[in-house]
Amino acid sequence: MTALLEFKDISYWYNQANKRHDILKNVNVEFNKGSFYTIIGPSGSGKTTFLALASALDVPKEGTVLYEGKDIKKIGLTNFRNKYVSIVFQSYNLLPYMTALQNVLTAMEITGSKQPNKKQFALQMLEKMGISEKNAMQKVLTLSGGQQQRVAIARALCCESDLIVADEPTGNLDEDTAKEIVRIFQELAHEVGKCVIVVTHDPSIAEASDVVVKLTKGSLSVKNKKEAVASI
Amino acid sequence: MNFLKRSWLSVKTRKGKSLLQIIVFSAIFVLVLAGLSIQSAADKSSDLARQKLGADVTLQQDMDKMREKMQEQMATSGEGGGRMRIERTPIDVTAAEELTTYEQIKGYNFYSSTTGLASDFEPIENESSTENAEEEGPGGMIRGGMALGDVTLQGVAFTDSETDFMEGNATIVEGRHLTSEDLDKNVAVIEQSLAENNDLSVGDSITVANPSDESISSTLEIVGIYSTTSTGSDIGMNLAAMNPYNKIYVPYTAASTLKGTDYAGTIDSAIYYIDDPADMESFVEQAKNESSIDFDTFTLNANDQLYQQMVGPIENVASFSKNVVYLVSIAGAVILGLIVMMSIRERKYEMGVLLAIGEKRWKLIGQFIAEILLVAVLSLGIATVSGNYVADQMGQQLLNQEVTSAETSNMPESFGGRGGMFGGQLGGRMGATNMMQNQQAVIDELNVQVTGNDLGMLAIIGAIIAIFSALLPSLSVLRLQPKVILTKQD
């Protein structure tokens, strides 16, 4: 069976002062639909770069990122981001001059959501994330950090892609909301059949995931969950 | 939310920046609209003036060349310092007729003038000419021994296009005008006073003779009587032939016949009336290239002085307005481009987010262009409302300056800017009258109206400014990758 997303011999580095700094070294890993993955690792281990490559925000220096067996470069990076992946950013990356609802609707419009009533759907998703209709109508800058994070997650979930990648999605959330978000990720993976990849430092999220991928100094290893959680 | 909705939202949210852009755009639009409207009004006025005035080109002997030739001859023959004698060379009528077929002309007239002795009627005479006549007999002698008759025979092809008739100084009161049908006929149109004094009417005949050779005479049938308002000149009043009442219009063929056989088939000059002064140059060019006229002897003098005088200030205004349109458009595009560039740089983050979500780059550019176009549309509305007033005021102000400048440059130095000298030192009524007429001839009012065409042109210019000012800065930022933008933002 073809993996939904596959990293094949991926290496990534940058040069600084004529010195090469390796971020990822010959990484090979597969991600499948219906599973919830967490990427863990210490700071500087290459998690964010890994996520940037998975979401086509960047391209590897060596190797290929395949989506359903196709090189994402051939799919087109913009096209890939538009149709095949939803991203939850660590720093929310919401459009400040829009309301929460408008942020979600904008993403749905851009990704060509086929929902018949986009506004209704967006409001429902925001509600599910703990954003009331009143808050949904407010400019995002007037919302708290936690609320903005929820809007960012709602924005990603409203798009109909099979792949959801998230960078520290619960970093700014209280424990209850974080648990709710994790539950939603599980639901999306197990019931809706999506592939969810989350970069986290949070052991509870890693524990809730199906597969834990550990990055250490650019090298990747798929760990036993207990062992992995313990290493965080 | 598509990019058009986003642009509307962005303009609405960024009130301060949008207002600044609207102010800049409105200022640009008002100036461009004023420039366009003034240009249109000036063009319209020039066209009207052209249609009204037309222009004329005179074919005549080239006096400058003739003078140079005579000076050379005098130098060669060693007669330096003696009196220069200018020899008149008549124009071959067939050559002059060639030009009448050119498409630029709307009419023409041929002139051949001479004086004659009234054989069987009495010319109108005044005191001084009567005294001279008593001493010298009929007619007179001018210095050098050449005989001068007591009537002037003004040979023309048409009387209706003769200068005095065209300017309203002479009008037919009985009978008819002379036309080209009358060529080779012995017919005449005489002045009313002359007719009354001699009890002559249409159908009667008069006889005039060549003052140098009385054996050459012509009997002319009167086919028309005209009245003149001309008073003639003071010098002219001393000579009967120069008295305006003694001017007899005849076909140029009749005048040439009376001059003698040497003048058969010739004229003194020809005037070609041109519909549009703009065609004058091409007419002269065509004549020089195609006609059999000897341009070493003759010249075509273009006379569009009145048109030039009339449209001079307005053309300057139109030219200035055109420059205003160009300058404001370019400067406006640069200023707006800088404002938009600053705005876009500030919005790198937004672009990074949208690109990360998967928005297409052309749609981002589309959003910026739509935003600036939205501002442009609002500014266009402001310009439409205020443009007419500004254009009118600006146009009038510019024209007034130009008219004043034109009047100052046309005024003789001796006037010294004192209006009182018109009737005082100048003394001659003609000078003052001409000056007044000339001043009236200048177009000193512009009917500046913002038209649909002006607005259409403004919309096109505005769209070009908007697109360029948004497109160029967008391109530089859009080369960046979303990850780079977002990383920098973080």
Tab-separated table of C-alpha atoms in Angstrom, chain A residues 54-57 67 72 75-87 106-114 155-156 158-163, chain B residues 6 353-363 482:
chain	number	residue	atom	x	y	z
A	54	ALA	CA	6.020	17.764	5.199
A	55	SER	CA	3.847	20.787	4.503
A	56	ALA	CA	5.766	21.874	1.369
A	57	LEU	CA	6.832	25.156	2.916
A	67	TYR	CA	2.584	12.241	-1.487
A	72	ILE	CA	5.441	16.960	-4.141
A	75	ILE	CA	2.518	18.318	-7.646
A	76	GLY	CA	3.688	21.888	-7.089
A	77	LEU	CA	4.418	23.287	-3.667
A	78	THR	CA	1.612	25.855	-3.727
A	79	ASN	CA	-0.781	23.333	-5.177
A	80	PHE	CA	0.227	20.808	-2.545
A	81	ARG	CA	-0.343	23.279	0.291
A	82	ASN	CA	-3.610	24.281	-1.280
A	83	LYS	CA	-5.111	20.846	-1.801
A	84	TYR	CA	-3.329	18.206	0.208
A	85	VAL	CA	-2.198	19.589	3.552
A	86	SER	CA	-3.582	21.682	6.405
A	87	ILE	CA	-1.116	23.410	8.682
A	106	THR	CA	-10.543	32.600	3.933
A	107	ALA	CA	-8.693	29.307	4.309
A	108	MET	CA	-11.774	27.367	3.199
A	109	GLU	CA	-12.106	29.604	0.147
A	110	ILE	CA	-8.423	29.293	-0.763
A	111	THR	CA	-8.394	25.520	-0.424
A	112	GLY	CA	-11.626	25.186	-2.368
A	113	SER	CA	-13.744	23.711	0.407
A	114	LYS	CA	-16.808	21.966	-0.939
A	155	ARG	CA	-8.849	26.911	10.280
A	156	ALA	CA	-6.750	23.825	9.561
A	158	CYS	CA	-12.059	23.141	8.186
A	159	CYS	CA	-9.963	22.446	5.094
A	160	GLU	CA	-10.654	19.105	3.513
A	161	SER	CA	-7.140	17.779	3.139
A	162	ASP	CA	-6.144	14.279	4.184
A	163	LEU	CA	-2.939	15.452	5.818
B	6	ARG	CA	-10.168	40.202	1.089
B	353	VAL	CA	0.348	33.249	5.787
B	354	LEU	CA	-1.762	33.232	2.655
B	355	LEU	CA	0.983	31.551	0.650
B	356	ALA	CA	1.402	28.970	3.417
B	357	ILE	CA	-2.300	28.199	3.278
B	358	GLY	CA	-1.913	27.639	-0.424
B	359	GLU	CA	-3.066	30.885	-1.969
B	360	LYS	CA	-1.827	31.348	-5.511
B	361	ARG	CA	0.668	34.125	-6.070
B	362	TRP	CA	-1.320	35.746	-8.864
B	363	LYS	CA	-4.279	35.997	-6.529
B	482	PRO	CA	6.398	31.558	2.646
